mmCIF file of C-alpha atoms in Angstrom:
data_model
loop_
_atom_site.group_PDB
_atom_site.id
_atom_site.type_symbol
_atom_site.label_atom_id
_atom_site.label_comp_id
_atom_site.label_asym_id
_atom_site.label_seq_id
_atom_site.Cartn_x
_atom_site.Cartn_y
_atom_site.Cartn_z
ATOM 1 C CA MET X 1 51.154 106.655 -81.376
ATOM 2 C CA SER X 2 48.853 106.433 -84.390
ATOM 3 C CA ASP X 3 46.344 103.657 -84.975
ATOM 4 C CA THR X 4 47.781 103.386 -88.478
ATOM 5 C CA PHE X 5 51.179 102.573 -86.996
ATOM 6 C CA ARG X 6 49.763 99.873 -84.690
ATOM 7 C CA ALA X 7 47.753 98.314 -87.484
ATOM 8 C CA ALA X 8 50.765 98.081 -89.757
ATOM 9 C CA LEU X 9 52.906 96.156 -87.265
ATOM 10 C CA PRO X 10 52.989 92.470 -86.295
ATOM 11 C CA GLY X 11 50.748 91.568 -83.359
ATOM 12 C CA ALA X 12 53.421 91.164 -80.664
ATOM 13 C CA LEU X 13 55.083 94.420 -81.578
ATOM 14 C CA ARG X 14 51.711 96.169 -81.763
ATOM 15 C CA THR X 15 50.860 95.015 -78.216
ATOM 16 C CA HIS X 16 54.238 96.068 -76.895
ATOM 17 C CA LEU X 17 54.000 99.559 -78.362
ATOM 18 C CA SER X 18 50.552 100.060 -76.869
ATOM 19 C CA GLU X 19 52.169 100.328 -73.457
ATOM 20 C CA PRO X 20 53.066 103.936 -72.553
ATOM 21 C CA SER X 21 56.178 102.787 -70.720
ATOM 22 C CA SER X 22 57.793 101.210 -73.796
ATOM 23 C CA PRO X 23 60.631 103.804 -74.120
ATOM 24 C CA ALA X 24 61.782 102.801 -70.631
ATOM 25 C CA LEU X 25 62.043 99.069 -71.304
ATOM 26 C CA PRO X 26 64.899 97.244 -69.566
ATOM 27 C CA ASP X 27 68.212 97.700 -71.308
ATOM 28 C CA ALA X 28 69.545 95.028 -73.604
ATOM 29 C CA PRO X 29 72.617 93.118 -72.441
ATOM 30 C CA GLY X 30 75.680 95.275 -72.883
ATOM 31 C CA ALA X 31 73.766 98.563 -72.942
ATOM 32 C CA ALA X 32 75.646 99.961 -69.955
ATOM 33 C CA ASP X 33 78.943 99.186 -71.677
ATOM 34 C CA LEU X 34 77.830 100.869 -74.904
ATOM 35 C CA ARG X 35 76.695 103.969 -73.036
ATOM 36 C CA ALA X 36 79.989 104.091 -71.168
ATOM 37 C CA ARG X 37 81.932 103.751 -74.412
ATOM 38 C CA ALA X 38 79.847 106.513 -75.975
ATOM 39 C CA ALA X 39 80.702 108.794 -73.066
ATOM 40 C CA GLU X 40 84.407 107.995 -73.406
ATOM 41 C CA LEU X 41 84.363 108.603 -77.142
ATOM 42 C CA ASP X 42 82.548 111.922 -76.722
ATOM 43 C CA ALA X 43 85.040 113.006 -74.043
ATOM 44 C CA ALA X 44 87.937 112.304 -76.412
ATOM 45 C CA ASP X 45 86.286 113.859 -79.475
ATOM 46 C CA GLU X 46 88.270 116.810 -80.835
ATOM 47 C CA LEU X 47 85.181 118.079 -82.657
ATOM 48 C CA ALA X 48 82.795 117.868 -79.698
ATOM 49 C CA ALA X 49 83.091 121.584 -78.899
ATOM 50 C CA PHE X 50 81.803 122.520 -82.342
ATOM 51 C CA ARG X 51 78.323 121.398 -81.316
ATOM 52 C CA GLU X 52 78.074 124.703 -79.439
ATOM 53 C CA ARG X 53 78.156 126.485 -82.798
ATOM 54 C CA PHE X 54 74.689 125.109 -83.593
ATOM 55 C CA THR X 55 71.193 125.639 -82.231
ATOM 56 C CA LEU X 56 69.616 122.244 -81.549
ATOM 57 C CA PRO X 57 66.430 121.413 -79.625
ATOM 58 C CA GLU X 58 67.022 120.066 -76.136
ATOM 59 C CA GLY X 59 66.617 116.312 -75.903
ATOM 60 C CA VAL X 60 66.540 115.689 -79.647
ATOM 61 C CA VAL X 61 68.923 113.429 -81.540
ATOM 62 C CA TYR X 62 69.138 114.948 -85.018
ATOM 63 C CA LEU X 63 70.247 112.472 -87.677
ATOM 64 C CA ASP X 64 68.767 114.167 -90.716
ATOM 65 C CA GLY X 65 71.547 116.593 -91.583
ATOM 66 C CA ASN X 66 71.832 114.814 -94.930
ATOM 67 C CA SER X 67 68.454 116.425 -95.741
ATOM 68 C CA LEU X 68 68.610 119.711 -93.811
ATOM 69 C CA GLY X 69 71.509 120.814 -91.659
ATOM 70 C CA ALA X 70 71.057 122.408 -88.252
ATOM 71 C CA LEU X 71 70.918 126.153 -87.641
ATOM 72 C CA SER X 72 74.286 127.671 -86.796
ATOM 73 C CA VAL X 73 74.269 130.186 -83.964
ATOM 74 C CA GLY X 74 75.377 133.241 -85.948
ATOM 75 C CA VAL X 75 72.741 133.098 -88.666
ATOM 76 C CA ARG X 76 69.890 134.766 -86.761
ATOM 77 C CA ASP X 77 71.933 137.847 -85.906
ATOM 78 C CA ARG X 78 73.363 138.027 -89.421
ATOM 79 C CA LEU X 79 69.926 137.945 -91.010
ATOM 80 C CA ALA X 80 68.616 140.495 -88.542
ATOM 81 C CA HIS X 81 71.489 142.830 -89.462
ATOM 82 C CA VAL X 82 70.937 142.306 -93.177
ATOM 83 C CA ALA X 83 67.230 143.014 -92.870
ATOM 84 C CA SER X 84 67.420 145.979 -90.489
ATOM 85 C CA HIS X 85 70.600 147.719 -91.635
ATOM 86 C CA GLU X 86 71.782 146.531 -95.041
ATOM 87 C CA TRP X 87 68.308 146.409 -96.567
ATOM 88 C CA GLY X 88 66.352 148.579 -94.154
ATOM 89 C CA GLU X 89 68.787 151.507 -93.971
ATOM 90 C CA LEU X 90 71.332 151.269 -96.760
ATOM 91 C CA LEU X 91 68.761 150.035 -99.261
ATOM 92 C CA ILE X 92 70.185 149.698 -102.766
ATOM 93 C CA ARG X 93 73.572 151.006 -101.633
ATOM 94 C CA SER X 94 74.224 147.600 -100.061
ATOM 95 C CA TRP X 95 74.963 146.106 -103.457
ATOM 96 C CA ASP X 96 78.270 147.953 -103.200
ATOM 97 C CA GLU X 97 78.681 149.037 -99.570
ATOM 98 C CA SER X 98 77.685 145.690 -98.043
ATOM 99 C CA GLY X 99 79.261 143.530 -100.731
ATOM 100 C CA TRP X 100 76.034 142.021 -102.028
ATOM 101 C CA TRP X 101 77.218 142.043 -105.631
ATOM 102 C CA THR X 102 80.349 139.990 -104.978
ATOM 103 C CA ALA X 103 78.676 137.506 -102.617
ATOM 104 C CA PRO X 104 78.420 134.629 -105.155
ATOM 105 C CA GLU X 105 82.184 134.558 -105.704
ATOM 106 C CA ARG X 106 83.115 135.414 -102.100
ATOM 107 C CA ILE X 107 80.969 132.631 -100.661
ATOM 108 C CA GLY X 108 82.172 130.304 -103.400
ATOM 109 C CA ASP X 109 85.695 130.832 -102.129
ATOM 110 C CA LYS X 110 84.526 129.814 -98.628
ATOM 111 C CA ILE X 111 83.106 126.565 -99.999
ATOM 112 C CA ALA X 112 86.117 125.845 -102.204
ATOM 113 C CA PRO X 113 88.411 124.420 -99.478
ATOM 114 C CA LEU X 114 85.640 122.083 -98.328
ATOM 115 C CA ILE X 115 85.619 120.389 -101.740
ATOM 116 C CA GLY X 116 89.348 120.673 -102.336
ATOM 117 C CA ALA X 117 89.290 123.541 -104.822
ATOM 118 C CA ALA X 118 91.530 126.559 -105.154
ATOM 119 C CA ALA X 119 89.939 129.995 -105.052
ATOM 120 C CA GLY X 120 88.221 131.389 -108.126
ATOM 121 C CA GLN X 121 86.561 128.165 -109.291
ATOM 122 C CA VAL X 122 83.309 128.052 -107.293
ATOM 123 C CA VAL X 123 80.352 130.367 -107.747
ATOM 124 C CA VAL X 124 77.241 130.288 -105.543
ATOM 125 C CA GLY X 125 73.696 130.821 -106.758
ATOM 126 C CA ASP X 126 70.602 129.154 -108.190
ATOM 127 C CA SER X 127 69.588 125.590 -107.264
ATOM 128 C CA THR X 128 71.526 122.368 -107.709
ATOM 129 C CA SER X 129 69.231 121.462 -110.605
ATOM 130 C CA VAL X 130 69.889 124.729 -112.429
ATOM 131 C CA ASN X 131 73.632 124.456 -111.885
ATOM 132 C CA LEU X 132 73.578 120.863 -113.078
ATOM 133 C CA PHE X 133 71.829 121.943 -116.274
ATOM 134 C CA LYS X 134 74.485 124.605 -116.883
ATOM 135 C CA ALA X 135 77.299 122.134 -116.225
ATOM 136 C CA LEU X 136 75.918 119.336 -118.406
ATOM 137 C CA VAL X 137 75.199 121.534 -121.414
ATOM 138 C CA ALA X 138 78.550 123.320 -121.083
ATOM 139 C CA ALA X 139 80.309 119.961 -120.782
ATOM 140 C CA ALA X 140 78.553 118.647 -123.895
ATOM 141 C CA ARG X 141 79.602 121.759 -125.810
ATOM 142 C CA LEU X 142 83.202 121.209 -124.721
ATOM 143 C CA ALA X 143 83.236 117.520 -125.599
ATOM 144 C CA ALA X 144 85.088 116.184 -128.610
ATOM 145 C CA PRO X 145 83.011 116.391 -131.813
ATOM 146 C CA GLY X 146 81.109 113.285 -132.865
ATOM 147 C CA ARG X 147 80.634 111.804 -129.424
ATOM 148 C CA THR X 148 77.038 110.915 -128.665
ATOM 149 C CA ARG X 149 76.692 109.408 -125.190
ATOM 150 C CA LEU X 150 75.935 110.970 -121.820
ATOM 151 C CA LEU X 151 76.566 108.382 -119.103
ATOM 152 C CA VAL X 152 74.351 108.920 -116.056
ATOM 153 C CA ASP X 153 74.389 107.195 -112.673
ATOM 154 C CA ALA X 154 71.446 104.784 -112.942
ATOM 155 C CA ALA X 155 70.568 105.257 -109.254
ATOM 156 C CA THR X 156 70.888 109.037 -109.332
ATOM 157 C CA PHE X 157 68.600 111.405 -107.483
ATOM 158 C CA PRO X 158 65.605 111.671 -109.835
ATOM 159 C CA THR X 159 66.024 115.371 -110.628
ATOM 160 C CA ASP X 160 69.554 114.732 -111.887
ATOM 161 C CA GLY X 161 68.109 112.223 -114.320
ATOM 162 C CA TYR X 162 65.405 114.621 -115.486
ATOM 163 C CA ILE X 163 67.935 117.393 -116.054
ATOM 164 C CA ALA X 164 70.264 115.013 -117.881
ATOM 165 C CA GLN X 165 67.476 114.001 -120.263
ATOM 166 C CA SER X 166 66.727 117.636 -121.046
ATOM 167 C CA ALA X 167 70.398 118.540 -121.503
ATOM 168 C CA ALA X 168 70.824 115.551 -123.808
ATOM 169 C CA ARG X 169 67.895 116.636 -125.980
ATOM 170 C CA MET X 170 69.410 120.104 -126.314
ATOM 171 C CA THR X 171 72.873 118.877 -127.234
ATOM 172 C CA GLY X 172 72.106 115.827 -129.372
ATOM 173 C CA LEU X 173 73.399 113.299 -126.855
ATOM 174 C CA THR X 174 71.811 110.028 -125.795
ATOM 175 C CA VAL X 175 71.505 109.238 -122.093
ATOM 176 C CA THR X 176 72.955 105.878 -121.076
ATOM 177 C CA PRO X 177 72.191 104.800 -117.481
ATOM 178 C CA VAL X 178 75.113 103.055 -115.820
ATOM 179 C CA ASP X 179 75.879 101.477 -112.469
ATOM 180 C CA PRO X 180 78.727 103.587 -111.032
ATOM 181 C CA ALA X 181 80.539 100.369 -110.121
ATOM 182 C CA GLN X 182 80.608 99.545 -113.861
ATOM 183 C CA ALA X 183 80.983 103.088 -115.167
ATOM 184 C CA ALA X 184 84.700 102.883 -115.939
ATOM 185 C CA GLN X 185 84.158 99.883 -118.209
ATOM 186 C CA ALA X 186 81.281 101.686 -119.954
ATOM 187 C CA MET X 187 83.384 104.711 -120.927
ATOM 188 C CA ASP X 188 84.612 104.617 -124.514
ATOM 189 C CA GLU X 189 85.452 106.814 -127.509
ATOM 190 C CA ASP X 190 81.744 107.602 -127.953
ATOM 191 C CA THR X 191 81.319 108.950 -124.409
ATOM 192 C CA ALA X 192 81.042 112.725 -124.262
ATOM 193 C CA VAL X 193 80.006 113.433 -120.672
ATOM 194 C CA VAL X 194 79.787 111.407 -117.451
ATOM 195 C CA LEU X 195 77.411 112.447 -114.650
ATOM 196 C CA LEU X 196 77.872 110.674 -111.319
ATOM 197 C CA ASN X 197 76.930 111.137 -107.661
ATOM 198 C CA HIS X 198 79.768 111.070 -105.175
ATOM 199 C CA VAL X 199 77.496 109.477 -102.548
ATOM 200 C CA ASP X 200 74.276 107.617 -103.318
ATOM 201 C CA TYR X 201 71.440 109.443 -101.593
ATOM 202 C CA ARG X 202 69.513 106.254 -100.751
ATOM 203 C CA THR X 203 72.201 103.851 -99.621
ATOM 204 C CA GLY X 204 75.029 106.132 -98.498
ATOM 205 C CA ARG X 205 77.428 104.307 -100.817
ATOM 206 C CA LEU X 206 80.545 106.333 -101.644
ATOM 207 C CA HIS X 207 81.715 106.098 -105.235
ATOM 208 C CA ASP X 208 85.311 106.314 -106.425
ATOM 209 C CA LEU X 209 85.588 109.916 -107.560
ATOM 210 C CA ALA X 210 89.326 109.719 -108.168
ATOM 211 C CA GLY X 211 89.262 106.473 -110.136
ATOM 212 C CA LEU X 212 86.160 107.262 -112.181
ATOM 213 C CA THR X 213 87.390 110.739 -113.043
ATOM 214 C CA ALA X 214 90.705 109.273 -114.185
ATOM 215 C CA ALA X 215 88.857 106.695 -116.297
ATOM 216 C CA ALA X 216 86.737 109.409 -117.919
ATOM 217 C CA ARG X 217 89.812 111.497 -118.638
ATOM 218 C CA ALA X 218 91.531 108.474 -120.227
ATOM 219 C CA ALA X 219 88.455 107.957 -122.424
ATOM 220 C CA GLY X 220 88.432 111.640 -123.423
ATOM 221 C CA ALA X 221 85.136 112.317 -121.634
ATOM 222 C CA ILE X 222 84.208 115.223 -119.378
ATOM 223 C CA THR X 223 83.031 114.631 -115.806
ATOM 224 C CA VAL X 224 80.247 116.310 -113.857
ATOM 225 C CA TRP X 225 79.982 115.261 -110.205
ATOM 226 C CA ASP X 226 77.036 115.798 -107.859
ATOM 227 C CA LEU X 227 78.505 116.468 -104.401
ATOM 228 C CA CYS X 228 75.248 117.028 -102.497
ATOM 229 C CA HIS X 229 75.819 114.151 -100.087
ATOM 230 C CA SER X 230 79.574 114.455 -99.658
ATOM 231 C CA ALA X 231 80.594 118.120 -99.417
ATOM 232 C CA GLY X 232 81.038 118.964 -95.750
ATOM 233 C CA ALA X 233 81.099 115.306 -94.710
ATOM 234 C CA LEU X 234 84.300 114.002 -96.279
ATOM 235 C CA PRO X 235 87.254 115.123 -98.414
ATOM 236 C CA VAL X 236 86.394 115.496 -102.104
ATOM 237 C CA GLY X 237 89.551 116.739 -103.821
ATOM 238 C CA VAL X 238 88.117 118.152 -107.041
ATOM 239 C CA ASP X 239 91.386 119.855 -107.974
ATOM 240 C CA ALA X 240 93.639 116.991 -106.931
ATOM 241 C CA HIS X 241 91.611 114.511 -108.974
ATOM 242 C CA ALA X 242 91.150 116.797 -112.008
ATOM 243 C CA VAL X 243 87.358 116.909 -111.854
ATOM 244 C CA ASP X 244 85.962 119.010 -114.708
ATOM 245 C CA PHE X 245 82.681 120.279 -113.225
ATOM 246 C CA ALA X 246 80.828 119.726 -109.974
ATOM 247 C CA VAL X 247 77.607 120.915 -108.390
ATOM 248 C CA GLY X 248 76.149 120.674 -104.931
ATOM 249 C CA CYS X 249 73.590 121.999 -102.512
ATOM 250 C CA THR X 250 74.450 123.864 -99.320
ATOM 251 C CA TYR X 251 71.535 122.986 -97.029
ATOM 252 C CA LYS X 252 72.742 119.503 -96.041
ATOM 253 C CA TYR X 253 76.177 119.048 -94.460
ATOM 254 C CA LEU X 254 77.044 122.705 -95.128
ATOM 255 C CA ASN X 255 74.075 123.802 -92.968
ATOM 256 C CA GLY X 256 73.117 126.763 -95.153
ATOM 257 C CA GLY X 257 69.402 126.639 -94.363
ATOM 258 C CA PRO X 258 66.279 125.497 -96.220
ATOM 259 C CA GLY X 259 66.532 126.332 -99.907
ATOM 260 C CA SER X 260 69.956 127.934 -99.529
ATOM 261 C CA PRO X 261 71.662 128.543 -102.882
ATOM 262 C CA ALA X 262 73.713 125.833 -104.516
ATOM 263 C CA TYR X 263 77.184 126.075 -106.024
ATOM 264 C CA LEU X 264 78.894 125.347 -109.308
ATOM 265 C CA TYR X 265 82.552 124.321 -109.622
ATOM 266 C CA ILE X 266 84.198 125.111 -112.955
ATOM 267 C CA ALA X 267 87.782 123.907 -113.169
ATOM 268 C CA GLU X 268 90.053 126.772 -114.104
ATOM 269 C CA ARG X 269 91.190 125.039 -117.299
ATOM 270 C CA HIS X 270 87.574 125.020 -118.562
ATOM 271 C CA GLN X 271 86.506 128.520 -117.575
ATOM 272 C CA ALA X 272 87.400 130.256 -120.826
ATOM 273 C CA GLY X 273 85.424 127.667 -122.794
ATOM 274 C CA PHE X 274 82.460 127.417 -120.443
ATOM 275 C CA ASP X 275 79.439 128.164 -122.647
ATOM 276 C CA SER X 276 76.443 128.458 -120.335
ATOM 277 C CA PRO X 277 73.002 127.600 -121.710
ATOM 278 C CA LEU X 278 71.633 130.279 -119.356
ATOM 279 C CA PRO X 279 73.603 133.438 -120.215
ATOM 280 C CA GLY X 280 72.097 135.781 -117.649
ATOM 281 C CA TRP X 281 72.978 139.396 -117.087
ATOM 282 C CA THR X 282 75.011 138.889 -113.901
ATOM 283 C CA GLY X 283 77.295 136.502 -115.771
ATOM 284 C CA HIS X 284 78.010 139.188 -118.385
ATOM 285 C CA ALA X 285 81.449 140.764 -118.654
ATOM 286 C CA ASP X 286 79.788 144.185 -118.355
ATOM 287 C CA PRO X 287 76.508 143.521 -116.512
ATOM 288 C CA PHE X 288 75.527 147.164 -116.237
ATOM 289 C CA GLY X 289 76.422 147.967 -119.834
ATOM 290 C CA MET X 290 73.021 146.541 -120.824
ATOM 291 C CA THR X 291 74.297 145.640 -124.281
ATOM 292 C CA PRO X 292 72.134 143.455 -126.540
ATOM 293 C CA ALA X 293 74.992 141.037 -127.249
ATOM 294 C CA TYR X 294 76.206 138.630 -124.578
ATOM 295 C CA GLU X 295 79.864 138.514 -123.615
ATOM 296 C CA ALA X 296 80.671 136.100 -120.785
ATOM 297 C CA ALA X 297 82.517 137.372 -117.733
ATOM 298 C CA PRO X 298 85.944 135.908 -117.055
ATOM 299 C CA GLY X 299 86.394 133.048 -114.627
ATOM 300 C CA ALA X 300 83.709 131.183 -112.702
ATOM 301 C CA THR X 301 81.592 134.362 -112.658
ATOM 302 C CA ARG X 302 80.285 133.344 -116.083
ATOM 303 C CA GLY X 303 78.334 130.652 -114.233
ATOM 304 C CA ARG X 304 76.063 133.311 -112.746
ATOM 305 C CA VAL X 305 72.614 133.918 -114.242
ATOM 306 C CA GLY X 306 70.214 136.309 -112.506
ATOM 307 C CA THR X 307 70.089 138.551 -109.454
ATOM 308 C CA PRO X 308 71.542 136.756 -106.400
ATOM 309 C CA ASP X 309 69.105 135.679 -103.679
ATOM 310 C CA ILE X 310 70.768 137.857 -101.084
ATOM 311 C CA LEU X 311 68.919 136.905 -97.889
ATOM 312 C CA SER X 312 69.516 133.161 -98.208
ATOM 313 C CA MET X 313 72.983 133.727 -99.641
ATOM 314 C CA LEU X 314 74.128 135.804 -96.677
ATOM 315 C CA ALA X 315 72.568 133.306 -94.267
ATOM 316 C CA LEU X 316 74.737 130.689 -95.967
ATOM 317 C CA GLU X 317 77.807 132.882 -95.632
ATOM 318 C CA SER X 318 77.242 133.126 -91.890
ATOM 319 C CA ALA X 319 76.561 129.385 -91.632
ATOM 320 C CA LEU X 320 79.899 128.639 -93.278
ATOM 321 C CA ASP X 321 81.687 130.457 -90.451
ATOM 322 C CA VAL X 322 81.275 127.307 -88.336
ATOM 323 C CA TRP X 323 83.975 125.706 -90.480
ATOM 324 C CA ASP X 324 86.661 128.073 -89.185
ATOM 325 C CA GLY X 325 89.327 125.881 -87.627
ATOM 326 C CA VAL X 326 87.771 122.615 -88.805
ATOM 327 C CA SER X 327 89.740 119.963 -90.670
ATOM 328 C CA ILE X 328 87.648 118.056 -93.197
ATOM 329 C CA GLU X 329 89.906 115.060 -92.567
ATOM 330 C CA ALA X 330 88.957 115.146 -88.869
ATOM 331 C CA VAL X 331 85.308 115.340 -89.889
ATOM 332 C CA ARG X 332 85.747 112.236 -92.032
ATOM 333 C CA ASP X 333 87.491 110.330 -89.240
ATOM 334 C CA LYS X 334 84.676 111.091 -86.827
ATOM 335 C CA SER X 335 82.023 110.291 -89.415
ATOM 336 C CA LEU X 336 83.424 106.812 -89.910
ATOM 337 C CA ALA X 337 83.782 106.260 -86.159
ATOM 338 C CA LEU X 338 80.197 107.432 -85.569
ATOM 339 C CA THR X 339 78.705 105.230 -88.257
ATOM 340 C CA ASP X 340 80.749 102.228 -87.117
ATOM 341 C CA PHE X 341 79.543 102.739 -83.556
ATOM 342 C CA PHE X 342 75.928 103.210 -84.633
ATOM 343 C CA LEU X 343 75.992 99.936 -86.571
ATOM 344 C CA GLU X 344 77.504 98.189 -83.543
ATOM 345 C CA CYS X 345 74.735 99.567 -81.336
ATOM 346 C CA VAL X 346 72.042 98.576 -83.828
ATOM 347 C CA ALA X 347 73.406 95.026 -83.830
ATOM 348 C CA ALA X 348 73.285 95.002 -80.018
ATOM 349 C CA TYR X 349 69.841 96.544 -79.544
ATOM 350 C CA VAL X 350 67.703 95.548 -82.528
ATOM 351 C CA PRO X 351 66.482 91.938 -82.715
ATOM 352 C CA GLN X 352 68.267 89.996 -85.418
ATOM 353 C CA GLY X 353 66.540 90.043 -88.775
ATOM 354 C CA LYS X 354 64.450 93.174 -88.126
ATOM 355 C CA VAL X 355 66.691 95.564 -90.039
ATOM 356 C CA GLU X 356 69.293 95.204 -92.768
ATOM 357 C CA SER X 357 72.025 97.738 -93.423
ATOM 358 C CA VAL X 358 72.332 98.551 -97.116
ATOM 359 C CA THR X 359 75.205 100.971 -96.520
ATOM 360 C CA PRO X 360 78.560 99.319 -97.214
ATOM 361 C CA ALA X 361 80.546 98.311 -94.152
ATOM 362 C CA GLU X 362 83.836 99.159 -95.874
ATOM 363 C CA HIS X 363 85.056 102.665 -95.026
ATOM 364 C CA GLU X 364 86.195 103.372 -98.558
ATOM 365 C CA LEU X 365 82.646 102.713 -99.790
ATOM 366 C CA ARG X 366 80.695 104.611 -97.131
ATOM 367 C CA GLY X 367 79.535 108.202 -97.031
ATOM 368 C CA SER X 368 78.288 109.823 -93.822
ATOM 369 C CA GLN X 369 74.942 108.094 -93.497
ATOM 370 C CA ILE X 370 73.581 104.698 -92.578
ATOM 371 C CA THR X 371 70.596 103.293 -94.432
ATOM 372 C CA LEU X 372 68.608 100.489 -92.858
ATOM 373 C CA ARG X 373 65.971 98.480 -94.698
ATOM 374 C CA THR X 374 62.976 97.246 -92.723
ATOM 375 C CA GLU X 375 59.283 96.502 -92.987
ATOM 376 C CA ASN X 376 56.900 99.335 -92.116
ATOM 377 C CA ALA X 377 59.772 101.821 -92.476
ATOM 378 C CA ARG X 378 57.523 104.871 -92.754
ATOM 379 C CA GLU X 379 55.758 104.145 -89.471
ATOM 380 C CA ILE X 380 58.950 103.106 -87.727
ATOM 381 C CA MET X 381 60.478 106.470 -88.590
ATOM 382 C CA ARG X 382 57.378 108.298 -87.381
ATOM 383 C CA GLU X 383 57.690 106.498 -84.063
ATOM 384 C CA LEU X 384 61.410 107.286 -83.816
ATOM 385 C CA ILE X 385 60.653 110.959 -84.392
ATOM 386 C CA SER X 386 57.927 110.907 -81.744
ATOM 387 C CA ARG X 387 60.587 109.661 -79.327
ATOM 388 C CA GLY X 388 63.041 112.410 -80.175
ATOM 389 C CA VAL X 389 65.232 110.671 -82.753
ATOM 390 C CA ILE X 390 64.941 112.402 -86.134
ATOM 391 C CA GLY X 391 66.020 110.589 -89.260
ATOM 392 C CA ASP X 392 64.080 110.191 -92.473
ATOM 393 C CA PHE X 393 62.240 107.669 -94.614
ATOM 394 C CA ARG X 394 62.547 106.843 -98.293
ATOM 395 C CA PRO X 395 60.022 104.559 -99.968
ATOM 396 C CA PRO X 396 59.409 101.769 -99.930
ATOM 397 C CA ASP X 397 61.364 100.415 -96.966
ATOM 398 C CA VAL X 398 64.320 102.616 -96.081
ATOM 399 C CA LEU X 399 65.318 104.405 -92.862
ATOM 400 C CA ARG X 400 68.099 106.966 -93.421
ATOM 401 C CA PHE X 401 70.313 108.313 -90.650
ATOM 402 C CA GLY X 402 72.693 111.119 -91.544
ATOM 403 C CA PHE X 403 75.686 111.762 -89.281
ATOM 404 C CA THR X 404 76.931 115.348 -89.259
ATOM 405 C CA PRO X 405 80.105 115.161 -87.166
ATOM 406 C CA LEU X 406 80.121 118.822 -86.148
ATOM 407 C CA TYR X 407 77.016 118.371 -84.005
ATOM 408 C CA VAL X 408 76.308 114.635 -83.700
ATOM 409 C CA GLY X 409 78.021 112.735 -80.911
ATOM 410 C CA PHE X 410 78.489 109.116 -79.926
ATOM 411 C CA ALA X 411 75.847 109.324 -77.206
ATOM 412 C CA ASP X 412 73.430 110.423 -79.941
ATOM 413 C CA ALA X 413 74.310 107.345 -81.998
ATOM 414 C CA GLU X 414 73.833 105.052 -79.007
ATOM 415 C CA ARG X 415 70.484 106.586 -78.043
ATOM 416 C CA ALA X 416 69.190 106.390 -81.614
ATOM 417 C CA ALA X 417 70.033 102.690 -81.889
ATOM 418 C CA ARG X 418 68.632 101.967 -78.413
ATOM 419 C CA THR X 419 65.382 103.759 -79.271
ATOM 420 C CA LEU X 420 65.114 101.742 -82.471
ATOM 421 C CA GLY X 421 65.615 98.595 -80.433
ATOM 422 C CA HIS X 422 62.850 99.601 -78.017
ATOM 423 C CA ILE X 423 60.472 100.069 -80.927
ATOM 424 C CA PHE X 424 61.105 96.551 -82.171
ATOM 425 C CA GLY X 425 61.010 95.201 -78.609
#
């Protein structure tokens, strides 16, 4: 344990943590019952077997899948095959013979069911930020003439805000920050585009995608949703709720690997009018014609820009195989049960007043993470990680715990809360 950590903590807690035996402190009242319940819940869990589809370090509780998902077991062999055979032997022939060229659309169709989209509306490639830029500018170009406002989630992930400002400058719009809870009331005849996050990355709060999309449609505005913290954790229903555009990363709950390519959803009704601000050659109707004039490809393919990043894209394709046979509704049910149980364990193990949950208790308002506010959050998280419980920290005072139901179990939730309780003593 670092001297910095000890110095930052109150005296009694600092003394307690100086003892090497602190992880083995006597259990809090009710601990045996909570561990027994965790075992029962894990035994009854229909998704428990899916944990075997992931490579996880022995003895580690991994609650940071909302930042980087775990490695799925097939990815290593897939990458080895790509490197040794598809690249090493077939060389450039793999663009055709190994299906490299069609990977962005093919993998998009694997993601589509996880966000509630029909085939042909999702294309994979580039980063979330780049795809967001494409979607916002295209949405502004599709908006009714004369509208001037771009509503943006006031608590959005910072990059989304930066991109929105740039897109607004390009298209003559004015960015208006809005609390998602008040967004419906803020939409009017001057609203061109609405950019919202499905789940708040800090608090884990789930916003009303269906209701807010309906409100935007009634106001004549076009919606762009950021699904980074919801896709793969809960049902989204972009088609059912008539979402216009959506973007998302694949390295969180979709477990695609660090820096894996993002995706862009273009509703079929908007594809013919989708005017990308980045008209790259792979989004051309005749990419190998090398003509000086740009003609967009049909369908979601027009969302492509440059040469696909094949190694990370094919790693993602393999990672998505873990979803075979998985119901996203079952994932959501387990997510809510896990987060409920974790909060119950935190209440039992952590002294009252030491942490405060800022994630809504109501299921309809909760994503798949729990955010706790506490003093000395950075050092508390460092100590949790040193004891084998991996979450993450967000300044100034936030501990985030992401629950990925395909590989996190109830015993993991209980151990994480118990370890947190030991740290506070």
